[in-house]
CSV table of C-alpha atoms in Angstrom, one decimal:
chain,number,residue,atom,x,y,z
A,12,MET,CA,20.0,-8.3,18.5
A,13,ALA,CA,17.2,-9.9,20.5
A,14,GLU,CA,15.7,-13.3,19.4
A,15,VAL,CA,12.6,-13.4,17.2
A,16,GLN,CA,9.5,-12.9,19.2
A,17,GLY,CA,6.0,-14.2,18.6
A,18,TYR,CA,4.4,-17.4,17.4
A,19,PHE,CA,5.0,-19.9,14.5
A,20,ASP,CA,3.4,-23.1,13.5
A,21,PRO,CA,6.2,-25.7,13.4
A,22,ARG,CA,5.3,-26.5,9.9
A,23,PHE,CA,6.5,-23.1,8.9
A,24,GLU,CA,9.8,-23.1,11.0
A,25,SER,CA,11.9,-22.5,7.9
A,26,VAL,CA,10.1,-19.2,7.3
A,27,ARG,CA,10.8,-18.1,10.8
A,28,ALA,CA,14.4,-19.0,10.4
A,29,LEU,CA,14.7,-16.9,7.3
A,30,PHE,CA,13.0,-14.0,9.0
A,31,ALA,CA,15.6,-14.3,11.8
A,32,GLU,CA,18.5,-14.5,9.3
A,33,GLN,CA,17.3,-11.4,7.6
A,34,GLN,CA,17.2,-9.5,10.8
A,35,SER,CA,20.8,-10.5,11.5
A,36,ASP,CA,22.0,-8.1,8.8
A,37,GLU,CA,24.0,-5.4,10.4
A,38,GLN,CA,21.7,-2.6,8.7
A,39,ALA,CA,18.5,-4.4,9.8
A,40,ARG,CA,16.6,-2.5,12.5
A,41,GLY,CA,13.0,-3.7,13.0
A,42,ALA,CA,10.4,-5.8,11.1
A,43,ALA,CA,7.5,-8.0,11.5
A,44,LEU,CA,5.7,-10.8,9.6
A,45,CYS,CA,2.3,-12.3,9.9
A,46,VAL,CA,0.7,-15.1,7.8
A,47,THR,CA,-2.7,-16.6,7.9
A,48,VAL,CA,-3.8,-19.8,6.2
A,49,GLY,CA,-7.5,-20.3,6.0
A,50,GLY,CA,-8.9,-19.1,9.3
A,51,ASP,CA,-5.6,-19.7,11.3
A,52,THR,CA,-2.6,-17.5,12.0
A,53,VAL,CA,0.5,-19.7,11.3
A,54,LEU,CA,3.2,-17.0,11.7
A,55,ASP,CA,3.2,-13.9,13.8
A,56,LEU,CA,6.7,-12.7,14.3
A,57,TRP,CA,8.6,-9.5,15.2
A,58,GLN,CA,12.2,-8.6,16.0
A,59,GLY,CA,14.5,-5.6,16.3
A,60,VAL,CA,14.2,-1.9,17.3
A,61,MET,CA,11.9,0.8,16.5
A,62,ASP,CA,14.0,4.0,17.0
A,63,LYS,CA,17.1,5.3,15.1
A,64,GLU,CA,19.2,5.1,18.3
A,65,ASN,CA,18.6,1.3,18.5
A,66,GLN,CA,17.4,1.7,22.1
A,67,GLN,CA,13.7,0.9,21.8
A,68,VAL,CA,12.7,-2.7,21.4
A,69,TRP,CA,10.2,-3.5,18.6
A,70,GLU,CA,7.1,-4.6,20.4
A,71,GLN,CA,4.1,-6.9,19.7
A,72,ASP,CA,1.9,-3.8,19.1
A,73,THR,CA,4.6,-1.6,17.3
A,74,LEU,CA,3.1,0.3,14.4
A,75,VAL,CA,5.0,1.6,11.2
A,76,ASN,CA,4.1,3.6,8.1
A,77,VAL,CA,3.4,1.0,5.4
A,78,PHE,CA,3.1,3.6,2.6
A,79,SER,CA,1.2,2.2,-0.6
A,80,CYS,CA,0.2,-1.0,1.3
A,81,THR,CA,-2.7,1.4,2.3
A,82,LYS,CA,-4.1,1.8,-1.2
A,83,PRO,CA,-6.3,-1.4,-1.2
A,84,LEU,CA,-7.9,-0.1,2.0
A,85,GLY,CA,-8.9,3.0,0.1
A,86,ALA,CA,-10.2,0.9,-2.8
A,87,VAL,CA,-12.4,-1.1,-0.5
A,88,ALA,CA,-13.7,2.1,1.0
A,89,ILE,CA,-14.8,3.3,-2.4
A,90,LEU,CA,-16.2,-0.1,-3.3
A,91,GLN,CA,-18.3,-0.2,-0.1
A,92,GLN,CA,-19.8,3.1,-1.4
A,93,VAL,CA,-20.4,1.5,-4.8
A,94,GLN,CA,-22.0,-1.5,-3.0
A,95,ALA,CA,-24.2,1.0,-1.1
A,96,GLY,CA,-25.3,2.7,-4.2
A,97,THR,CA,-23.9,6.1,-3.4
A,98,LEU,CA,-21.1,5.9,-5.9
A,99,GLU,CA,-20.8,4.3,-9.4
A,100,LEU,CA,-17.6,2.7,-10.7
A,101,ASP,CA,-18.3,3.8,-14.5
A,102,ALA,CA,-20.1,7.1,-14.0
A,103,PRO,CA,-18.0,10.3,-14.2
A,104,VAL,CA,-16.5,11.3,-11.0
A,105,ALA,CA,-17.8,14.8,-11.7
A,106,ARG,CA,-21.3,13.6,-10.8
A,107,VAL,CA,-20.4,13.6,-7.2
A,108,TRP,CA,-17.5,16.2,-7.5
A,109,PRO,CA,-18.8,18.8,-10.0
A,110,GLU,CA,-15.6,21.0,-9.6
A,111,PHE,CA,-13.6,18.1,-11.2
A,112,ALA,CA,-15.2,18.4,-14.6
A,113,VAL,CA,-12.7,20.9,-16.2
A,114,ALA,CA,-9.5,20.5,-18.2
A,115,GLY,CA,-10.5,17.4,-19.9
A,116,LYS,CA,-11.6,15.4,-16.9
A,117,ASP,CA,-15.5,15.4,-17.2
A,118,GLN,CA,-15.7,11.8,-18.3
A,119,ILE,CA,-12.9,10.2,-16.0
A,120,THR,CA,-14.4,7.4,-13.8
A,121,LEU,CA,-13.7,5.8,-10.5
A,122,ARG,CA,-12.7,2.7,-12.3
A,123,GLN,CA,-10.0,4.6,-14.3
A,124,ILE,CA,-8.6,6.1,-11.1
A,125,LEU,CA,-8.5,2.9,-9.2
A,126,SER,CA,-6.6,1.2,-12.1
A,127,HIS,CA,-4.3,4.2,-12.6
A,128,ARG,CA,-5.7,5.0,-16.0
A,129,SER,CA,-6.9,8.7,-15.3
A,130,GLY,CA,-3.8,10.4,-16.4
A,131,LEU,CA,-3.6,12.2,-13.0
A,132,SER,CA,-0.5,10.6,-11.5
A,133,ALA,CA,0.9,14.0,-10.5
A,134,VAL,CA,0.2,17.7,-10.2
A,135,SER,CA,2.4,19.6,-12.8
A,136,ILE,CA,2.4,23.1,-11.1
A,137,PRO,CA,4.8,23.2,-8.1
A,138,LEU,CA,3.0,23.2,-4.8
A,139,PRO,CA,4.3,24.6,-1.5
A,140,PRO,CA,5.4,21.8,1.0
A,141,GLU,CA,2.5,22.6,3.4
A,142,ALA,CA,-0.1,21.8,0.6
A,143,LEU,CA,0.4,18.1,1.3
A,144,PHE,CA,-1.4,18.5,4.6
A,145,ASN,CA,-4.0,20.9,3.3
A,146,TRP,CA,-6.9,18.8,1.9
A,147,PRO,CA,-8.6,21.7,0.0
A,148,ALA,CA,-5.4,22.8,-1.6
A,149,MET,CA,-4.7,19.4,-3.0
A,150,THR,CA,-8.1,18.8,-4.2
A,151,HIS,CA,-8.1,22.2,-5.8
A,152,ALA,CA,-4.8,21.4,-7.6
A,153,LEU,CA,-6.3,18.3,-9.0
A,154,GLU,CA,-9.5,20.0,-10.1
A,155,GLN,CA,-7.3,22.3,-12.2
A,156,GLN,CA,-4.9,19.6,-13.4
A,157,THR,CA,-5.0,18.5,-17.1
A,158,PRO,CA,-4.4,14.8,-17.5
A,159,TRP,CA,-0.9,13.9,-18.5
A,160,TRP,CA,-2.2,11.6,-21.2
A,161,GLN,CA,-5.7,10.8,-22.7
A,162,PRO,CA,-7.6,9.1,-19.8
A,163,ASP,CA,-8.0,5.3,-20.4
A,164,SER,CA,-5.5,5.2,-23.2
A,165,ALA,CA,-2.6,4.1,-20.9
A,166,HIS,CA,-1.7,3.6,-17.3
A,167,GLY,CA,0.7,5.2,-14.9
A,168,TYR,CA,0.8,4.6,-11.2
A,169,ALA,CA,-0.4,7.5,-9.0
A,170,PRO,CA,1.7,7.2,-5.9
A,171,VAL,CA,0.2,10.0,-3.9
A,172,THR,CA,-2.6,11.8,-5.8
A,173,TYR,CA,-4.7,8.6,-5.5
A,174,ALA,CA,-5.6,9.8,-2.0
A,175,TRP,CA,-7.4,12.9,-3.1
A,176,LEU,CA,-8.7,11.5,-6.4
A,177,LEU,CA,-10.6,8.9,-4.5
A,178,GLY,CA,-10.8,10.5,-1.0
A,179,GLU,CA,-12.9,13.5,-2.3
A,180,PRO,CA,-15.5,11.4,-3.8
A,181,LEU,CA,-15.5,9.1,-0.7
A,182,ALA,CA,-16.0,12.1,1.6
A,183,ARG,CA,-18.8,13.5,-0.5
A,184,ALA,CA,-20.6,10.2,-0.8
A,185,SER,CA,-20.2,9.1,2.9
A,186,GLY,CA,-20.2,12.5,4.7
A,187,GLU,CA,-17.0,11.4,6.6
A,188,SER,CA,-13.4,12.3,6.2
A,189,PRO,CA,-11.4,9.6,4.4
A,190,GLY,CA,-9.3,8.6,7.3
A,191,ALA,CA,-12.2,8.5,9.8
A,192,TYR,CA,-14.2,6.3,7.3
A,193,ILE,CA,-11.3,3.9,6.8
A,194,ASN,CA,-10.6,3.6,10.4
A,195,GLN,CA,-14.1,2.9,11.3
A,196,HIS,CA,-15.5,0.9,8.5
A,197,ILE,CA,-12.5,-1.1,7.6
A,198,CYS,CA,-9.8,-1.2,10.4
A,199,GLN,CA,-12.3,-1.3,13.4
A,200,ALA,CA,-14.8,-3.5,11.5
A,201,ALA,CA,-12.0,-6.0,10.7
A,202,GLY,CA,-10.2,-5.9,14.1
A,203,MET,CA,-7.2,-4.3,12.6
A,204,ASP,CA,-4.6,-2.3,14.6
A,205,PHE,CA,-4.2,0.2,11.7
A,206,PHE,CA,-4.9,3.8,11.2
A,207,VAL,CA,-5.1,6.4,8.4
A,208,GLY,CA,-4.4,9.2,10.8
A,209,VAL,CA,-3.1,8.1,14.0
A,210,PRO,CA,-4.7,9.3,17.2
A,211,ASP,CA,-2.5,11.1,19.7
A,212,SER,CA,-2.7,8.2,22.2
A,213,ASP,CA,-1.1,5.8,19.6
A,214,LEU,CA,1.9,8.1,18.3
A,215,GLU,CA,4.4,6.6,20.8
A,216,ARG,CA,3.9,3.1,19.2
A,217,ILE,CA,5.1,4.2,15.8
A,218,ALA,CA,8.6,3.1,14.6
A,219,SER,CA,11.0,5.6,13.1
A,220,VAL,CA,11.8,4.8,9.4
A,221,SER,CA,15.2,5.0,7.8
A,222,ARG,CA,16.8,3.8,4.7
A,223,LEU,CA,19.2,1.1,3.9
A,224,ARG,CA,22.7,2.5,3.0
A,225,ASN,CA,24.5,1.7,-0.3
A,226,GLN,CA,21.6,-0.1,-1.8
A,227,PHE,CA,20.7,0.7,-5.5
A,228,GLY,CA,18.0,-1.8,-6.4
A,229,ASP,CA,17.4,-3.4,-9.8
A,230,GLU,CA,17.3,-1.9,-13.2
A,231,TYR,CA,13.9,-0.5,-12.8
A,232,ALA,CA,14.7,1.2,-9.5
A,233,ARG,CA,17.7,2.8,-11.1
A,234,ALA,CA,15.7,4.1,-14.0
A,235,LEU,CA,13.0,5.4,-11.6
A,236,PHE,CA,15.6,7.2,-9.5
A,237,MET,CA,17.3,8.7,-12.5
A,238,SER,CA,13.9,10.0,-13.8
A,239,MET,CA,13.2,11.4,-10.3
A,240,GLY,CA,16.3,13.6,-10.7
A,241,GLN,CA,14.6,15.3,-13.8
A,242,PRO,CA,12.3,17.9,-12.1
A,243,GLU,CA,9.8,18.3,-14.8
A,244,SER,CA,9.3,14.6,-15.4
A,245,LEU,CA,6.1,12.8,-14.5
A,246,THR,CA,7.8,10.6,-12.2
A,247,ALA,CA,9.5,13.4,-10.3
A,248,LYS,CA,6.3,15.3,-10.0
A,249,ALA,CA,4.4,12.1,-8.9
A,250,PHE,CA,6.7,11.4,-6.0
A,251,GLY,CA,8.0,14.8,-5.2
A,252,ASN,CA,5.4,17.5,-5.7
A,253,PRO,CA,4.8,18.7,-3.0
A,254,THR,CA,8.5,18.1,-1.9
A,255,SER,CA,7.3,17.3,1.6
A,256,MET,CA,6.1,13.9,0.2
A,257,MET,CA,9.7,12.9,0.3
A,258,THR,CA,10.7,14.3,3.7
A,259,SER,CA,7.7,13.9,6.1
A,260,THR,CA,7.6,10.1,6.9
A,261,ASN,CA,8.7,10.5,10.6
A,262,ARG,CA,6.8,13.8,11.2
A,263,THR,CA,3.7,13.8,13.4
A,264,GLU,CA,1.9,15.9,10.8
A,265,TRP,CA,2.3,13.0,8.3
A,266,GLN,CA,1.4,10.3,10.7
A,267,GLN,CA,-1.8,12.1,11.6
A,268,ALA,CA,-2.9,13.1,8.0
A,269,GLU,CA,-5.5,11.2,6.0
A,270,ILE,CA,-3.4,10.4,2.8
A,271,PHE,CA,-4.6,6.8,2.2
A,272,SER,CA,-2.4,6.5,-0.8
A,273,ALA,CA,0.7,6.4,1.3
A,274,ASN,CA,0.5,7.2,5.1
A,275,GLY,CA,-1.3,4.1,6.6
A,276,THR,CA,0.2,3.1,9.9
A,277,GLY,CA,-0.1,-0.4,11.2
A,278,ASN,CA,1.6,-3.7,11.6
A,279,ALA,CA,2.0,-7.0,9.8
A,280,ARG,CA,-0.7,-8.6,11.8
A,281,SER,CA,-3.3,-6.0,10.5
A,282,LEU,CA,-2.1,-6.4,6.9
A,283,ALA,CA,-2.5,-10.2,7.2
A,284,ARG,CA,-5.9,-9.8,8.6
A,285,PHE,CA,-7.1,-7.6,5.8
A,286,TRP,CA,-5.8,-9.8,3.2
A,287,GLN,CA,-7.0,-12.9,5.1
A,288,LEU,CA,-10.6,-11.4,4.5
A,289,MET,CA,-9.7,-10.6,0.7
A,290,ALA,CA,-8.5,-14.2,0.3
A,291,HIS,CA,-12.0,-15.4,1.3
A,292,GLY,CA,-13.9,-13.1,-1.0
A,293,GLY,CA,-14.2,-10.2,1.5
A,294,SER,CA,-16.0,-12.1,4.4
A,295,LEU,CA,-14.9,-14.5,7.1
A,296,ASP,CA,-16.5,-15.7,10.3
A,297,GLY,CA,-19.2,-13.1,10.4
A,298,VAL,CA,-16.9,-10.1,9.4
A,299,SER,CA,-17.7,-8.8,6.0
A,300,LEU,CA,-15.8,-5.8,4.3
A,301,LEU,CA,-17.1,-6.3,0.8
A,302,ASP,CA,-19.3,-8.2,-1.4
A,303,SER,CA,-17.5,-11.1,-3.1
A,304,GLN,CA,-18.5,-9.8,-6.6
A,305,LEU,CA,-16.7,-6.6,-6.0
A,306,VAL,CA,-13.6,-8.3,-4.6
A,307,ASN,CA,-13.5,-10.4,-7.8
A,308,GLY,CA,-13.5,-7.1,-9.7
A,309,MET,CA,-10.6,-5.8,-7.7
A,310,GLN,CA,-8.5,-8.7,-8.7
A,311,ARG,CA,-9.4,-8.6,-12.5
A,312,GLU,CA,-6.7,-7.2,-14.7
A,313,HIS,CA,-7.6,-3.5,-15.7
A,314,SER,CA,-4.1,-2.2,-16.6
A,315,ALA,CA,-1.0,-4.0,-18.0
A,316,GLY,CA,2.2,-3.0,-19.8
A,317,MET,CA,4.9,-0.3,-19.4
A,318,ASP,CA,3.9,2.1,-16.6
A,319,LYS,CA,4.2,5.8,-17.4
A,320,THR,CA,5.2,6.7,-13.9
A,321,LEU,CA,7.1,3.7,-12.5
A,322,LEU,CA,8.9,3.1,-15.8
A,323,ALA,CA,8.6,-0.6,-15.3
A,324,PRO,CA,6.0,-3.2,-16.5
A,325,THR,CA,3.0,-3.3,-14.1
A,326,ARG,CA,-0.4,-5.0,-13.9
A,327,PHE,CA,-3.3,-3.5,-11.8
A,328,GLY,CA,-6.7,-4.5,-10.8
A,329,LEU,CA,-8.8,-2.0,-8.9
A,330,GLY,CA,-6.7,-0.4,-6.2
A,331,CYS,CA,-4.3,-3.3,-6.2
A,332,MET,CA,-1.3,-4.8,-8.0
A,333,LEU,CA,-1.6,-8.1,-9.7
A,334,GLU,CA,1.2,-10.7,-10.2
A,335,GLN,CA,3.9,-9.1,-12.4
A,336,ASP,CA,5.4,-10.9,-15.4
A,337,TYR,CA,9.1,-10.5,-14.6
A,338,GLU,CA,11.5,-11.8,-12.0
A,339,GLY,CA,11.2,-9.8,-8.7
A,340,GLY,CA,8.0,-8.1,-9.7
A,341,GLY,CA,5.6,-10.7,-8.3
A,342,TYR,CA,4.4,-12.1,-5.0
A,343,GLY,CA,6.3,-15.3,-5.0
A,344,MET,CA,3.1,-17.4,-4.7
A,345,GLY,CA,1.9,-17.9,-8.3
A,346,PRO,CA,-0.3,-16.0,-10.7
A,347,GLN,CA,-3.3,-15.8,-8.5
A,348,ALA,CA,-1.8,-13.7,-5.8
A,349,TRP,CA,-2.8,-10.0,-5.5
A,350,GLY,CA,-2.2,-7.1,-3.1
A,351,HIS,CA,0.1,-4.2,-2.9
A,352,PRO,CA,3.6,-3.4,-1.9
A,353,GLY,CA,4.7,-0.3,0.0
A,354,ALA,CA,7.8,1.9,-0.5
A,355,GLY,CA,10.8,0.6,1.1
A,356,GLY,CA,9.7,-3.1,1.7
A,357,SER,CA,6.3,-3.4,3.3
A,358,LEU,CA,4.0,-5.9,1.6
A,359,GLY,CA,0.5,-7.2,2.0
A,360,PHE,CA,-1.2,-9.6,-0.3
A,361,CYS,CA,-3.4,-12.7,-0.5
A,362,ASP,CA,-3.4,-16.0,-2.4
A,363,PRO,CA,-7.1,-16.9,-2.8
A,364,GLU,CA,-6.3,-20.4,-4.1
A,365,ARG,CA,-4.4,-21.2,-0.9
A,366,GLN,CA,-6.5,-18.9,1.3
A,367,VAL,CA,-3.3,-17.1,2.4
A,368,GLY,CA,-3.1,-13.6,4.0
A,369,PHE,CA,0.4,-12.0,4.1
A,370,GLY,CA,1.7,-9.1,5.9
A,371,TYR,CA,5.4,-7.9,6.1
A,372,VAL,CA,6.5,-4.6,7.6
A,373,THR,CA,9.9,-3.0,8.3
A,374,ASN,CA,11.3,0.3,9.3
A,375,THR,CA,14.5,-0.1,7.2
A,376,MET,CA,13.6,1.0,3.7
A,377,GLY,CA,15.0,-0.7,0.6
A,378,PRO,CA,15.3,0.9,-2.9
A,379,TYR,CA,13.1,-1.4,-5.0
A,380,VAL,CA,10.2,-0.3,-7.2
A,381,LEU,CA,7.8,-3.1,-6.5
A,382,MET,CA,8.6,-6.1,-4.3
A,383,ASP,CA,11.4,-5.9,-1.8
A,384,PRO,CA,13.8,-9.0,-1.9
A,385,ARG,CA,13.3,-9.5,1.9
A,386,ALA,CA,9.5,-9.8,1.6
A,387,LEU,CA,9.7,-11.8,-1.6
A,388,ALA,CA,12.2,-14.3,-0.1
A,389,LEU,CA,9.8,-14.9,2.8
A,390,SER,CA,6.8,-15.3,0.5
A,391,ARG,CA,8.7,-17.8,-1.6
A,392,GLU,CA,9.7,-19.9,1.4
A,393,LEU,CA,6.2,-19.8,2.6
A,394,ALA,CA,5.1,-21.1,-0.8
A,395,ARG,CA,7.6,-23.9,-0.6
A,396,CYS,CA,6.3,-24.9,2.8
A,397,LEU,CA,2.6,-24.9,1.6
A,398,GLN,CA,3.6,-27.0,-1.4
A,399,GLN,CA,5.2,-29.6,1.0
A,400,LEU,CA,1.9,-29.8,2.9
A,401,ASP,CA,-0.2,-30.4,-0.2
């Protein structure tokens, strides 16, 4: 495999070396890592291949599906509308989406949805595969859905429904489709090479995603996959209804949809840029995504304990995951870190105390529920380097 490409600050050479070592694994295909500290980029690395035939080299501008790393961008989009006064965090969602106010959902708020407390982690009635790409079909299904538990009494991660639960209010408040809104007001505004709905001209830059073989994850991953084998379980419905959620990753239809819970497409550099801004309270060097008070609200604990969907202990702020309280569940940077992992290994987060923005992406998916060991090892080595510099 080709040598690691890109830039690194010599003070972080051990992180570059670890990244290279990870990419020497026989199953590794492509990956990228970018880290900012303060206003500076200290690591911007990439290596490997982007196609399943191992013929096409991973380039500086290669894109890849980062799955749930997209969720915080959707949260910022909603909070921008809160900042503008067109939405309210603690008002019933039904004020802007009247059709939602049935089946026990008339008092559900945006805050509850953002913190995974709405009870709407999945649609219970089986949906046809094509429904995933039919915005009205998915919103109608959620309008008719009864909460799986009493809203705000517990929490359960909404891996995919999050996109419509927040996207429909966003569209009604802003007058723009959710993907178009995020692309303009977050990605373009911040200078990110990132899309929720990739234009035709950029499709050829997208890496093909595959899974690691003979990898079974930790105890939480095994429990999750066992539950996913029970068709009527909340977990199975959350990840597999419609069934196309599990089979569409490399399809153009998925890449061009506007499902900001799971189908954001970008690179490590863009994730690091987003989290660089979050590490600085939402604004840096004349670019402002969000008021610092709302950014502070994002990182305040709203949910903690056993997650009804993931079947693991989780802690959430608003649209983001906080540092978890068990080995392998956190960001490797200490209790102040916050961000979001993506299925299979991608990770974006910040450490406000050290002003770190971190982005890692891969097209070789691992089986872990929260943090992938590859990203976590890189984060821990980064923390060690930073500690030496203090």
